[in-house]
mmCIF file of C-alpha atoms in Angstrom:
data_model
loop_
_atom_site.group_PDB
_atom_site.id
_atom_site.type_symbol
_atom_site.label_atom_id
_atom_site.label_comp_id
_atom_site.label_asym_id
_atom_site.label_seq_id
_atom_site.Cartn_x
_atom_site.Cartn_y
_atom_site.Cartn_z
ATOM 1 C CA MET P 1 -2.265 -20.665 -45.937
ATOM 2 C CA LYS P 2 1.306 -21.881 -45.867
ATOM 3 C CA LYS P 3 3.993 -19.884 -47.674
ATOM 4 C CA ILE P 4 5.925 -21.865 -50.290
ATOM 5 C CA LYS P 5 9.625 -22.057 -49.476
ATOM 6 C CA PHE P 6 12.398 -22.218 -52.079
ATOM 7 C CA SER P 7 16.112 -22.684 -51.614
ATOM 8 C CA LYS P 8 18.235 -19.600 -52.153
ATOM 9 C CA GLU P 9 20.223 -21.166 -55.017
ATOM 10 C CA GLY P 10 17.158 -22.353 -56.890
ATOM 11 C CA LYS P 11 15.303 -19.074 -56.513
ATOM 12 C CA ILE P 12 18.270 -16.958 -57.622
ATOM 13 C CA THR P 13 18.958 -19.226 -60.611
ATOM 14 C CA PHE P 14 15.326 -19.102 -61.713
ATOM 15 C CA TYR P 15 14.955 -15.344 -61.373
ATOM 16 C CA LEU P 16 18.265 -14.520 -63.070
ATOM 17 C CA SER P 17 17.521 -16.897 -65.946
ATOM 18 C CA PHE P 18 14.028 -15.486 -66.365
ATOM 19 C CA ILE P 19 14.976 -11.805 -66.110
ATOM 20 C CA ILE P 20 17.978 -11.972 -68.447
ATOM 21 C CA GLY P 21 16.049 -14.085 -70.967
ATOM 22 C CA THR P 22 13.148 -11.637 -70.874
ATOM 23 C CA ALA P 23 15.551 -8.714 -71.340
ATOM 24 C CA LEU P 24 17.080 -10.386 -74.405
ATOM 25 C CA LEU P 25 13.629 -11.122 -75.858
ATOM 26 C CA THR P 26 12.470 -7.568 -75.208
ATOM 27 C CA GLY P 27 15.642 -6.158 -76.750
ATOM 28 C CA TYR P 28 15.088 -8.228 -79.854
ATOM 29 C CA ALA P 29 11.389 -7.358 -80.082
ATOM 30 C CA VAL P 30 12.131 -3.641 -79.810
ATOM 31 C CA SER P 31 15.202 -3.413 -82.044
ATOM 32 C CA ASN P 32 14.815 -6.468 -84.325
ATOM 33 C CA SER P 33 18.610 -6.717 -84.152
ATOM 34 C CA ASP P 34 20.371 -9.962 -84.991
ATOM 35 C CA PHE P 35 22.732 -9.252 -82.097
ATOM 36 C CA PHE P 36 19.994 -10.244 -79.642
ATOM 37 C CA VAL P 37 19.301 -13.467 -81.552
ATOM 38 C CA VAL P 38 22.956 -14.487 -81.436
ATOM 39 C CA MET P 39 23.269 -13.512 -77.768
ATOM 40 C CA GLY P 40 20.024 -15.365 -77.047
ATOM 41 C CA ILE P 41 21.298 -18.575 -78.653
ATOM 42 C CA TYR P 42 24.489 -18.492 -76.606
ATOM 43 C CA TYR P 43 22.518 -17.515 -73.525
ATOM 44 C CA VAL P 44 20.096 -20.443 -73.880
ATOM 45 C CA LEU P 45 22.983 -22.898 -74.277
ATOM 46 C CA ILE P 46 24.870 -21.600 -71.246
ATOM 47 C CA VAL P 47 21.804 -21.235 -69.038
ATOM 48 C CA ALA P 48 20.583 -24.717 -69.958
ATOM 49 C CA VAL P 49 23.788 -26.176 -68.539
ATOM 50 C CA VAL P 50 23.699 -23.965 -65.439
ATOM 51 C CA ASN P 51 20.019 -24.723 -64.789
ATOM 52 C CA MET P 52 20.621 -28.467 -65.173
ATOM 53 C CA LEU P 53 23.498 -28.350 -62.699
ATOM 54 C CA VAL P 54 21.448 -26.417 -60.145
ATOM 55 C CA PHE P 55 18.416 -28.643 -60.814
ATOM 56 C CA PHE P 56 20.372 -31.831 -60.103
ATOM 57 C CA HIS P 57 21.984 -30.237 -57.045
ATOM 58 C CA GLU P 58 18.546 -29.344 -55.680
ATOM 59 C CA LEU P 59 17.138 -32.763 -56.575
ATOM 60 C CA ILE P 60 19.957 -34.602 -54.806
ATOM 61 C CA PHE P 61 19.485 -32.464 -51.680
ATOM 62 C CA PHE P 62 15.752 -33.106 -51.775
ATOM 63 C CA LEU P 63 16.036 -36.857 -52.284
ATOM 64 C CA SER P 64 18.716 -37.274 -49.613
ATOM 65 C CA ASN P 65 16.304 -36.199 -46.860
ATOM 66 C CA ILE P 66 12.798 -35.575 -48.150
ATOM 67 C CA SER P 67 11.186 -34.645 -44.848
ATOM 68 C CA ASP P 68 13.695 -31.897 -44.082
ATOM 69 C CA ASN P 69 14.299 -30.381 -47.521
ATOM 70 C CA GLU P 70 10.928 -29.199 -48.795
ATOM 71 C CA ALA P 71 12.488 -25.966 -50.111
ATOM 72 C CA HIS P 72 14.843 -27.948 -52.362
ATOM 73 C CA GLY P 73 11.943 -29.957 -53.778
ATOM 74 C CA ASN P 74 10.023 -26.774 -54.526
ATOM 75 C CA SER P 75 13.106 -25.292 -56.176
ATOM 76 C CA THR P 76 13.398 -28.263 -58.539
ATOM 77 C CA LEU P 77 9.841 -27.564 -59.703
ATOM 78 C CA LEU P 78 10.593 -23.854 -60.018
ATOM 79 C CA LEU P 79 13.625 -24.576 -62.199
ATOM 80 C CA LEU P 80 11.529 -26.846 -64.415
ATOM 81 C CA LEU P 81 9.308 -23.846 -65.103
ATOM 82 C CA ASN P 82 12.164 -22.348 -67.140
ATOM 83 C CA ILE P 83 11.667 -25.019 -69.838
ATOM 84 C CA PRO P 84 8.223 -23.932 -71.106
ATOM 85 C CA VAL P 85 9.202 -20.270 -70.743
ATOM 86 C CA THR P 86 12.239 -20.870 -72.969
ATOM 87 C CA ILE P 87 10.147 -22.733 -75.539
ATOM 88 C CA LEU P 88 7.621 -19.880 -75.564
ATOM 89 C CA TYR P 89 10.367 -17.285 -76.034
ATOM 90 C CA ILE P 90 11.914 -19.255 -78.912
ATOM 91 C CA PHE P 91 8.467 -19.498 -80.528
ATOM 92 C CA ILE P 92 7.995 -15.722 -80.169
ATOM 93 C CA VAL P 93 11.394 -15.009 -81.743
ATOM 94 C CA LEU P 94 10.601 -17.321 -84.654
ATOM 95 C CA GLN P 95 7.270 -15.540 -85.191
ATOM 96 C CA ILE P 96 8.873 -12.108 -85.122
ATOM 97 C CA ALA P 97 11.759 -13.139 -87.397
ATOM 98 C CA HIS P 98 9.507 -15.008 -89.869
ATOM 99 C CA PHE P 99 11.900 -17.926 -90.258
#
């Protein structure tokens, strides 16, 4: 079985986004503090821009030479995984907060 390769930039962006987002969600779930909600809103806005920039960077690298840049193509798919995770986290916060 072949190991899936990811570009360094895409992998780091995904993991940092996921870990920090999970830490903010966990902090809110444990403390129920509005601080985490406010930080989470700003975090989602900033990370959305950063993820889009890295996504388009990876996509351009992949499309410029498809046969040689499989890792960049895999990284674009990995970065797209952040979208449903973010939606799930927002849904969880809304359920906890009873908005």
